[in-house]
Amino acid sequence: MAVSEQFPVGLKVLVVDDDIPCLKILEQMLRKCMYSVTTCSQATVALNLLRERKGFFDIVLSDVHMPDMDGFKLLELVGLEMDLPVIMMSGDDRTSLVMRGIRHGACDYLIKPIRTEELKNIWQHVVRKRCTVSKDHENSGSLEDNDRHKHGGDDAEYASSVNEEADGILKTLKKRKDSKEEEDTEIENDDPTTAKKPRVVWSVELHQQFVSAVNQLGIDKAVPKRILELMNVPGLTRENVASHLQKFRLYLKRLSGVAQQQGGLPSSFCGPLEQNSKVGSLGRFDIQALAVSGQLAPQTLAALHAELLNRPTSNLVLPGIDQPALLQASVPVSKCITLDQNVAYGQPLMKCPSNISKHFSQTIASAENVHAGIGSWSSKNLVNVLNCSNVAGLGAQNGNMIMGIMQHQQQQQRHQQEQHHKQSVVPESVRTINVQPSCLVVPTHSSVNFQVGNGLASVNQNSSFSGSSVIDYSILSPQSNNSSLGTGKVLDVELKPGIMVSGLSGGGSVSPTSMSTDNGVCMPVQNTASTFVAVRPLPGTVANMSEFHGSYDSTLAKVIGDGPLRSGAFVGRGGTLPSRFAVDEPQLPMMSQGKIFGEDSGSKVKQEPSTNFVENAKVGVPMLPRLAPNDLMSVFSD
Amino acid sequence: MLGFGSERLRLDMNRLLALLFHQGVLDEQFLQLQQLQDESSPNFVSEVVNIYFHESEKLLRNLRGLLMIEGKITVDYKKMGIHLNQLMGSSSSIGAKRVRNVCVAFRAASEQNNRIGCLRALELLEHEYCYLKNKLHELFQIEQQRNLAARVRYPLMHN
């Protein structure tokens, strides 16, 4: 944002406090800070003032205890209606109260007595808010701050509709209105995002309708009025749709922005990160993406979201190796996350605040529902993974279908792992095929062959997608760590365009002859299908290749997207590192609409010497929001 | 001569302030208040403090009313808490440290529904409040005299 030379000067501040001496003092203090101050001793009057002069004030300072209206209520309303940063203040310094303020979305909580020094800085909240709203991601330096802030502010809005419904929090909100007495206890349990509740509840169904309408129209051509007509929902106004559309666009934009910056961006949700390990950032990224998706439309499965959701599953495989136990859980997605964080890299990548986890769980739930097929991560496979450490798994997921829309997402993941120093271990061939097309299910075929013989592993995977022409071409040449002889090749993914039905078939056979080789190959292939009512098959394909060995290999991924993509394409990269630290830095540039979404992700995996397993680091790059129809996306990763 | 008077009054003020700080009646927030006083609002401190007195007396009356109602078995502690929070907020805002501290104790008693404790706290509160009020009035009087003295002096200088 453009900041004028004398920026904080003249910042328009509204102070609301029923305590007149305080009000006087604050007024004077703020004046000293060169702000333009308006004071108000009644919350209701303040609210009217804010409503009348929308856009006039930059920030609001409000007392907590006010006779005519609870400060939290005011905070809630202000957050909802005008989206202004609100600073709460109170002489009461009890933690529970402060917590309540924060949960209601206060951007700061000042305890009386308030000193001038504390007020000098309040302009930062205004800037932060603007930054997040305008999605000014250009400035990556400020991103971290934004993200952190988002939790209480910006993000909350995005999350509001979704989360509320998911948790049935809405009910509590209503209840809250009725019985204020219960407020305290209820609020404690509430998700912070409920502080800002939209008037129109964008339920899953509603959002799905919205998304399908948008898809029908095309994201660029979608205008609120047309969407409204298509949705044909009584009671919904053009304004509701307009604001939702705006958020939706911002969301898409943010996704792409995030993707671009993925490398350096720690997500807000992850607490302490290890800066050093790239894996950490990647892991976070996924999570962030998830969180984001969760917020916007966790339950709705737009193709975009589906992509996001897929990510985690892909991750699953990798971490799975380390901690099998986790894999057994029935929810793949959730596991992925946990695994990712805790296990996969052996380092706690993130600590999620409880709130966040909530989001995840929601998303997860939805993911589950949607992708019934995901179940395909059968325990068997997992077990195999655990036991053998040689696993070839393909999981294809098809994304959600919205209203008879074909979506397809396919994920293929292959895993091959071999234990390092085991003598005669015969890897088992594991084939996991998950095909979950919601509407159309086409048997898919992907055959994966792993051959491990004295260090030679070749994996062939064929996947054919019908409908769209997606071509994934990936070559993997994993090599054994110990013996240089091992070569792994993965070839594959063929797509046959022209067919409406997309199928993935995965077969994996691994025949390792000798145990001396350690190969870890992970190939996550994800296709995201666009959600269109019509059949627009899909699009983005990603081929991942990873090679392990002390040396790394090239991955070639080509993605050709046909038809308009609304969903992003994912490029997943799998890198497996041998026992030593290896760094993979694949770069996948993806071009979509002149933009490059591809990111490099380097992953470092720390391996403990004691472990026999090869860890795989997978990097997924989420892509994009919208591809123009007929766009070809090609991704090359090296 | 007048200049000396002004200087002497300034010293008196400082002495009194030092005493109040020493006794813990006031804290540095009061200095914040003084710093806010400038040409645009020359009587800022006394204005704010007078508003504070006015508001506080209302609150004290309400508090006493809540505790003293004859025959009333239950005391409205919730309401009491609200009054106390407000008194606490404004007291701390002007730097009335001791009043604020008593408010904290008072609130603790009210949270425990301890009527006896509340009564004792109320008495203490009233005492502290009166002491503060007297001392601040004294301070403002000195300040006023000093301003008068200074004002008399300026014309002389100009002439």
XYZ file of N, CA, C and O in Angstrom, chain A residues 359-490:
528
model
N -9.664 -26.266 12.116
C -9.866 -26.072 10.691
C -9.516 -27.319 9.944
O -10.183 -27.747 9.049
N -8.437 -27.819 10.347
C -7.982 -28.978 9.634
C -8.981 -30.088 9.716
O -9.294 -30.729 8.759
N -9.401 -30.251 10.903
C -10.280 -31.375 11.059
C -11.495 -31.205 10.180
O -12.001 -32.145 9.623
N -11.884 -30.007 10.048
C -13.044 -29.806 9.213
C -12.746 -30.178 7.787
O -13.486 -30.875 7.143
N -11.674 -29.641 7.385
C -11.325 -29.925 6.027
C -11.207 -31.399 5.814
O -11.620 -31.933 4.815
N -10.625 -31.941 6.751
C -10.397 -33.350 6.627
C -11.692 -34.084 6.483
O -11.868 -34.920 5.632
N -12.566 -33.715 7.344
C -13.835 -34.381 7.320
C -14.445 -34.274 5.948
O -14.906 -35.238 5.366
N -14.385 -33.098 5.450
C -15.019 -32.911 4.169
C -14.301 -33.729 3.121
O -14.899 -34.327 2.258
N -13.062 -33.733 3.260
C -12.292 -34.448 2.287
C -12.721 -35.897 2.291
O -12.901 -36.521 1.264
N -12.885 -36.346 3.461
C -13.258 -37.712 3.597
C -14.554 -37.996 2.877
O -14.687 -38.925 2.122
N -15.473 -37.167 3.183
C -16.774 -37.385 2.597
C -16.716 -37.376 1.098
O -17.271 -38.217 0.428
N -16.077 -36.399 0.672
C -16.041 -36.234 -0.728
C -15.342 -37.348 -1.430
O -15.828 -37.913 -2.370
N -14.228 -37.574 -0.950
C -13.489 -38.619 -1.620
C -13.730 -39.883 -0.883
O -13.018 -40.219 0.022
N -14.715 -40.489 -1.245
C -14.975 -41.720 -0.559
C -13.887 -42.670 -0.919
O -13.484 -43.522 -0.167
N -13.463 -42.491 -2.082
C -12.483 -43.416 -2.619
C -11.164 -43.382 -1.923
O -10.355 -44.273 -2.056
N -10.984 -42.402 -1.203
C -9.695 -42.275 -0.587
C -9.407 -43.413 0.314
O -8.289 -43.750 0.584
N -10.450 -43.951 0.708
C -10.296 -45.053 1.627
C -9.282 -46.017 1.098
O -8.812 -46.914 1.774
N -8.979 -45.810 -0.102
C -8.123 -46.761 -0.746
C -6.801 -46.926 -0.079
O -6.079 -47.857 -0.339
N -6.505 -46.002 0.738
C -5.282 -46.279 1.446
C -5.640 -47.330 2.412
O -6.059 -47.084 3.507
N -5.531 -48.431 1.986
C -5.975 -49.490 2.856
C -4.910 -49.726 3.872
O -3.747 -49.426 3.690
N -5.356 -50.300 4.895
C -4.422 -50.536 5.979
C -3.342 -51.479 5.487
O -2.209 -51.441 5.906
N -3.774 -52.262 4.610
C -2.851 -53.227 4.073
C -1.629 -52.529 3.510
O -0.503 -52.850 3.825
N -1.970 -51.624 2.696
C -0.887 -50.917 2.064
C -0.001 -50.276 3.090
O 1.207 -50.295 2.980
N -0.675 -49.756 4.005
C 0.071 -49.062 5.016
C 0.972 -50.031 5.714
O 2.120 -49.772 5.975
N 0.354 -51.087 6.010
C 1.116 -52.093 6.704
C 2.330 -52.459 5.896
O 3.432 -52.549 6.401
N 2.032 -52.661 4.694
C 3.136 -53.018 3.832
C 4.219 -51.985 3.895
O 5.390 -52.304 3.939
N 3.747 -50.821 3.866
C 4.704 -49.750 3.894
C 5.551 -49.870 5.119
O 6.755 -49.740 5.083
N 4.863 -50.129 6.132
C 5.573 -50.192 7.372
C 6.552 -51.326 7.383
O 7.720 -51.169 7.702
N 6.001 -52.428 7.121
C 6.824 -53.602 7.226
C 7.926 -53.642 6.202
O 9.082 -53.843 6.514
N 7.488 -53.590 5.040
C 8.449 -53.775 3.995
C 9.285 -52.573 3.745
O 10.420 -52.681 3.391
N 8.670 -51.555 3.855
C 9.331 -50.348 3.465
C 9.492 -50.313 1.976
O 10.116 -49.456 1.435
N 8.936 -51.252 1.336
C 8.922 -51.134 -0.114
C 7.476 -50.991 -0.472
O 6.689 -51.883 -0.284
N 7.175 -49.939 -0.952
C 5.786 -49.808 -1.271
C 5.619 -49.070 -2.556
O 6.252 -48.081 -2.798
N 4.786 -49.605 -3.301
C 4.428 -48.816 -4.451
C 2.960 -48.579 -4.289
O 2.184 -49.486 -4.186
N 2.632 -47.422 -4.217
C 1.220 -47.195 -4.017
C 0.746 -46.167 -5.003
O 1.442 -45.239 -5.323
N -0.380 -46.417 -5.460
C -0.955 -45.401 -6.303
C -2.247 -45.029 -5.671
O -3.046 -45.869 -5.347
N -2.404 -43.839 -5.539
C -3.708 -43.464 -5.042
C -4.232 -42.457 -6.006
O -3.607 -41.464 -6.276
N -5.305 -42.749 -6.511
C -5.867 -41.739 -7.378
C -7.082 -41.218 -6.686
O -7.861 -41.961 -6.152
N -7.146 -40.012 -6.681
C -8.325 -39.465 -6.057
C -9.026 -38.618 -7.066
O -8.422 -37.859 -7.782
N -10.218 -38.742 -7.018
C -10.958 -37.840 -7.867
C -11.632 -36.877 -6.963
O -12.086 -37.203 -5.924
N -11.609 -35.781 -7.394
C -12.141 -34.706 -6.607
C -13.614 -34.751 -6.579
O -14.227 -35.665 -6.985
N -14.048 -33.768 -6.070
C -15.437 -33.746 -5.770
C -16.201 -33.424 -6.975
O -15.757 -32.804 -7.862
N -17.323 -33.813 -6.928
C -18.138 -33.462 -8.029
C -19.129 -32.563 -7.496
O -19.695 -32.754 -6.476
N -19.327 -31.638 -8.257
C -20.370 -30.765 -7.822
C -21.495 -30.988 -8.756
O -21.367 -30.804 -9.944
N -22.576 -31.345 -8.205
C -23.777 -31.435 -8.957
C -23.582 -32.081 -10.288
O -23.801 -31.475 -11.285
N -23.239 -33.226 -10.260
C -23.172 -33.918 -11.532
C -22.058 -33.410 -12.378
O -22.016 -33.594 -13.570
N -21.173 -32.819 -11.770
C -20.091 -32.326 -12.564
C -19.010 -33.350 -12.477
O -18.798 -33.940 -11.457
N -18.337 -33.455 -13.510
C -17.283 -34.400 -13.395
C -16.071 -33.724 -12.891
O -15.618 -32.777 -13.444
N -15.593 -34.238 -11.931
C -14.336 -33.713 -11.518
C -13.480 -34.899 -11.387
O -13.894 -35.942 -11.026
N -12.327 -34.663 -11.539
C -11.568 -35.747 -11.320
C -10.291 -35.320 -10.764
O -9.693 -34.450 -11.290
N -9.931 -35.990 -9.860
C -8.597 -35.736 -9.381
C -7.978 -37.073 -9.248
O -8.586 -38.007 -8.821
N -6.876 -37.064 -9.616
C -6.253 -38.344 -9.426
C -4.937 -38.120 -8.778
O -4.217 -37.221 -9.092
N -4.739 -38.928 -7.962
C -3.445 -38.807 -7.348
C -2.780 -40.134 -7.507
O -3.380 -41.164 -7.328
N -1.645 -40.018 -7.782
C -0.936 -41.268 -7.807
C 0.248 -41.095 -6.933
O 0.958 -40.134 -6.979
N 0.375 -42.003 -6.206
C 1.550 -41.902 -5.384
C 2.241 -43.229 -5.453
O 1.633 -44.266 -5.387
N 3.419 -43.110 -5.561
C 4.107 -44.358 -5.528
C 5.194 -44.252 -4.549
O 5.871 -43.278 -4.401
N 5.339 -45.274 -3.994
C 6.352 -45.256 -3.026
C 7.195 -46.442 -3.207
O 6.695 -47.532 -3.306
N 8.367 -46.199 -3.170
C 9.160 -47.375 -3.149
C 10.182 -47.143 -2.091
O 10.845 -46.146 -2.056
N 10.268 -48.045 -1.302
C 11.316 -47.870 -0.329
C 11.977 -49.187 -0.106
O 11.370 -50.219 -0.106
N 13.143 -49.041 0.121
C 13.810 -50.261 0.447
C 14.656 -49.996 1.634
O 15.167 -48.919 1.828
N 14.791 -50.934 2.356
C 15.608 -50.747 3.522
C 17.032 -50.857 3.091
O 17.373 -51.592 2.194
N 17.735 -50.136 3.817
C 19.120 -50.057 3.417
C 19.878 -51.332 3.592
O 20.417 -51.892 2.670
N 19.971 -51.660 4.761
C 20.922 -52.737 5.000
C 20.282 -54.067 5.266
O 20.810 -54.866 6.020
N 19.209 -54.270 4.702
C 18.603 -55.543 4.995
C 19.122 -56.539 4.012
O 19.382 -56.239 2.865
N 19.173 -57.655 4.511
C 19.764 -58.631 3.637
C 18.770 -59.142 2.637
O 18.771 -58.779 1.484
N 18.014 -60.045 3.075
C 17.094 -60.523 2.072
C 15.727 -60.022 2.401
O 15.021 -60.605 3.178
N 15.481 -59.008 1.838
C 14.152 -58.506 2.057
C 13.516 -58.495 0.706
O 14.058 -57.970 -0.236
N 12.441 -59.081 0.657
C 11.777 -59.035 -0.613
C 10.703 -57.996 -0.498
O 9.842 -58.074 0.343
N 10.846 -57.112 -1.296
C 9.854 -56.065 -1.271
C 8.560 -56.629 -1.792
O 8.539 -57.440 -2.672
N 7.568 -56.125 -1.252
C 6.292 -56.599 -1.720
C 5.780 -55.587 -2.708
O 6.038 -54.415 -2.587
N 5.080 -56.097 -3.548
C 4.542 -55.140 -4.490
C 3.211 -54.711 -3.933
O 2.391 -55.491 -3.533
N 3.101 -53.472 -3.922
C 1.870 -52.996 -3.370
C 1.222 -52.141 -4.409
O 1.848 -51.358 -5.048
N 0.038 -52.313 -4.553
C -0.585 -51.458 -5.496
C -1.747 -50.884 -4.829
O -2.585 -51.574 -4.352
N -1.797 -49.653 -4.862
C -2.969 -49.040 -4.290
C -3.562 -48.184 -5.355
O -2.892 -47.352 -5.915
N -4.725 -48.489 -5.614
C -5.320 -47.589 -6.575
C -6.517 -46.945 -5.953
O -7.431 -47.613 -5.522
N -6.472 -45.748 -5.948
C -7.667 -45.094 -5.455
C -8.261 -44.310 -6.583
O -7.660 -43.389 -7.072
N -9.373 -44.674 -6.927
C -10.008 -43.865 -7.936
C -11.271 -43.343 -7.325
O -12.093 -44.085 -6.863
N -11.348 -42.120 -7.296
C -12.568 -41.607 -6.779
C -13.117 -40.536 -7.636
O -12.974 -39.386 -7.349
N -13.662 -40.864 -8.614
C -14.313 -39.842 -9.392
C -15.669 -39.790 -8.786
O -16.239 -40.805 -8.463
N -16.152 -38.681 -8.599
C -17.425 -38.660 -7.923
C -18.506 -39.091 -8.849
O -19.356 -39.879 -8.528
N -18.504 -38.521 -9.979
C -19.606 -38.846 -10.845
C -19.302 -40.015 -11.711
O -19.994 -40.991 -11.747
N -18.292 -39.813 -12.393
C -17.987 -40.876 -13.316
C -16.823 -41.612 -12.745
O -15.821 -41.027 -12.398
N -17.022 -42.821 -12.695
C -15.893 -43.554 -12.207
C -15.426 -44.401 -13.349
O -16.162 -45.169 -13.906
N -14.272 -44.187 -13.616
C -13.770 -45.006 -14.674
C -12.637 -45.742 -14.084
O -11.864 -45.200 -13.339
N -12.583 -46.871 -14.406
C -11.493 -47.656 -13.869
C -10.236 -47.077 -14.436
O -10.156 -46.737 -15.598
N -9.344 -46.952 -13.620
C -8.154 -46.354 -14.107
C -7.084 -47.383 -14.092
O -7.134 -48.325 -13.358
N -6.190 -47.093 -14.846
C -5.186 -48.057 -14.914
C -3.883 -47.446 -14.689
O -3.472 -46.607 -15.417
N -3.232 -47.825 -13.766
C -1.877 -47.356 -13.686
C -1.102 -48.541 -13.246
O -1.457 -49.220 -12.317
N -0.147 -48.755 -13.952
C 0.619 -49.910 -13.535
C 1.943 -49.394 -13.052
O 2.575 -48.570 -13.665
N 2.278 -49.892 -12.004
C 3.552 -49.455 -11.495
C 4.423 -50.679 -11.343
O 4.032 -51.647 -10.738
N 5.460 -50.557 -11.867
C 6.361 -51.683 -11.682
C 7.606 -51.205 -10.986
O 8.211 -50.235 -11.381
N 7.876 -51.874 -10.024
C 9.129 -51.524 -9.395
C 10.014 -52.717 -9.559
O 9.644 -53.814 -9.196
N 11.028 -52.464 -10.020
C 11.940 -53.584 -10.094
C 13.162 -53.191 -9.344
O 13.802 -52.212 -9.664
N 13.375 -53.950 -8.434
C 14.580 -53.641 -7.734
C 15.451 -54.855 -7.841
O 15.148 -55.894 -7.328
N 16.407 -54.716 -8.538
C 17.291 -55.849 -8.588
C 18.641 -55.274 -8.401
O 19.040 -54.414 -9.141
N 19.269 -55.686 -7.436
C 20.604 -55.189 -7.274
C 20.680 -53.730 -7.586
O 21.514 -53.292 -8.334
N 19.847 -53.113 -7.030
C 19.982 -51.686 -7.243
C 19.337 -51.202 -8.494
O 19.579 -50.094 -8.901
N 18.570 -51.999 -9.070
C 17.945 -51.450 -10.243
C 16.458 -51.410 -9.976
O 15.863 -52.403 -9.678
N 15.969 -50.291 -10.063
C 14.537 -50.224 -9.832
C 13.912 -49.457 -10.958
O 14.346 -48.381 -11.299
N 12.961 -50.030 -11.494
C 12.283 -49.272 -12.529
C 10.807 -49.272 -12.207
O 10.238 -50.265 -11.826
N 10.312 -48.185 -12.332
C 8.900 -48.114 -12.038
C 8.188 -47.594 -13.255
O 8.559 -46.584 -13.819
N 7.237 -48.294 -13.596
C 6.468 -47.796 -14.724
C 5.072 -47.538 -14.259
O 4.465 -48.358 -13.629
N 4.680 -46.455 -14.574
C 3.337 -46.188 -14.180
C 2.606 -45.685 -15.378
O 3.081 -44.821 -16.070
N 1.504 -46.205 -15.566
C 0.726 -45.650 -16.641
C -0.582 -45.199 -16.074
O -1.235 -45.917 -15.365
N -0.872 -44.072 -16.422
C -2.193 -43.680 -15.987
C -2.840 -43.061 -17.182
O -2.243 -42.316 -17.915
N -4.008 -43.418 -17.344
C -4.679 -42.808 -18.473
C -5.839 -42.016 -17.953
O -6.609 -42.479 -17.146
N -5.914 -40.911 -18.428
C -7.038 -40.096 -18.018
C -7.867 -39.877 -19.249
O -7.369 -39.577 -20.300
N -9.050 -39.991 -19.034
C -9.884 -39.760 -20.180
C -10.479 -38.397 -20.037
O -10.487 -37.836 -18.980
N -11.033 -37.968 -21.076
C -11.660 -36.667 -20.977
C -10.669 -35.625 -21.348
O -10.725 -35.032 -22.391
N -9.812 -35.457 -20.544
C -8.900 -34.400 -20.864
C -7.625 -35.061 -21.292
O -7.398 -36.216 -21.067
N -6.868 -34.285 -21.864
C -5.624 -34.902 -22.223
C -4.600 -34.475 -21.209
O -4.228 -33.333 -21.122
N -4.254 -35.368 -20.501
C -3.260 -35.033 -19.514
C -2.098 -35.951 -19.768
O -2.257 -37.139 -19.911
N -1.050 -35.356 -19.825
C 0.082 -36.228 -20.021
C 1.073 -36.013 -18.932
O 1.539 -34.919 -18.700
N 1.312 -37.040 -18.300
C 2.359 -36.913 -17.315
C 3.495 -37.764 -17.776
O 3.329 -38.907 -18.119
N 4.526 -37.146 -17.709
C 5.608 -37.941 -18.129
C 6.624 -37.797 -17.052
O 7.064 -36.729 -16.731
N 6.910 -38.836 -16.517
C 7.914 -38.658 -15.494
C 8.891 -39.796 -15.560
O 8.541 -40.927 -15.815
N 10.013 -39.412 -15.347
C 10.997 -40.463 -15.327
C 11.714 -40.417 -14.030
O 12.146 -39.382 -13.572
N 11.775 -41.531 -13.487
C 12.489 -41.561 -12.240
C 13.618 -42.530 -12.380
O 13.456 -43.615 -12.894
N 14.638 -42.105 -11.867
C 15.677 -43.095 -11.764
C 16.221 -43.048 -10.365
O 17.049 -42.240 -10.044
N 15.661 -43.812 -9.604
C 16.140 -43.888 -8.245
C 17.353 -44.778 -8.228
O 17.468 -45.707 -8.998
N 18.131 -44.453 -7.373
C 19.293 -45.314 -7.297
C 19.509 -45.749 -5.888
O 19.101 -45.088 -4.962
N 20.143 -46.770 -5.803
C 20.344 -47.288 -4.468
C 21.427 -46.471 -3.818
O 22.338 -45.981 -4.445
N 21.289 -46.390 -2.585
C 22.260 -45.602 -1.879
C 23.577 -46.310 -1.782
O 24.632 -45.758 -2.035
N 23.403 -47.459 -1.322
C 24.616 -48.185 -1.050
C 25.317 -48.581 -2.324
O 26.497 -48.328 -2.516
N 24.580 -49.223 -3.076
C 25.217 -49.678 -4.285
C 24.855 -48.719 -5.388
O 23.737 -48.286 -5.528
N 25.771 -48.441 -6.117
C 25.530 -47.478 -7.163
C 24.776 -48.132 -8.304
O 24.406 -47.509 -9.262
N 24.614 -49.364 -8.160
C 24.014 -50.094 -9.244
C 22.532 -49.860 -9.406
O 21.982 -50.045 -10.466
N 21.953 -49.530 -8.339
C 20.505 -49.440 -8.388
C 20.028 -48.309 -9.259
O 20.513 -47.210 -9.159
N 19.133 -48.616 -10.063
C 18.573 -47.551 -10.853
C 17.092 -47.684 -10.800
O 16.563 -48.758 -10.912
N 16.494 -46.660 -10.643
C 15.042 -46.773 -10.611
C 14.522 -45.929 -11.730
O 14.970 -44.819 -11.918
N 13.630 -46.452 -12.407
C 13.042 -45.616 -13.427
C 11.553 -45.677 -13.285
O 10.986 -46.722 -13.104
N 11.062 -44.581 -13.352
C 9.624 -44.605 -13.338
C 9.208 -43.948 -14.621
O 9.575 -42.824 -14.890
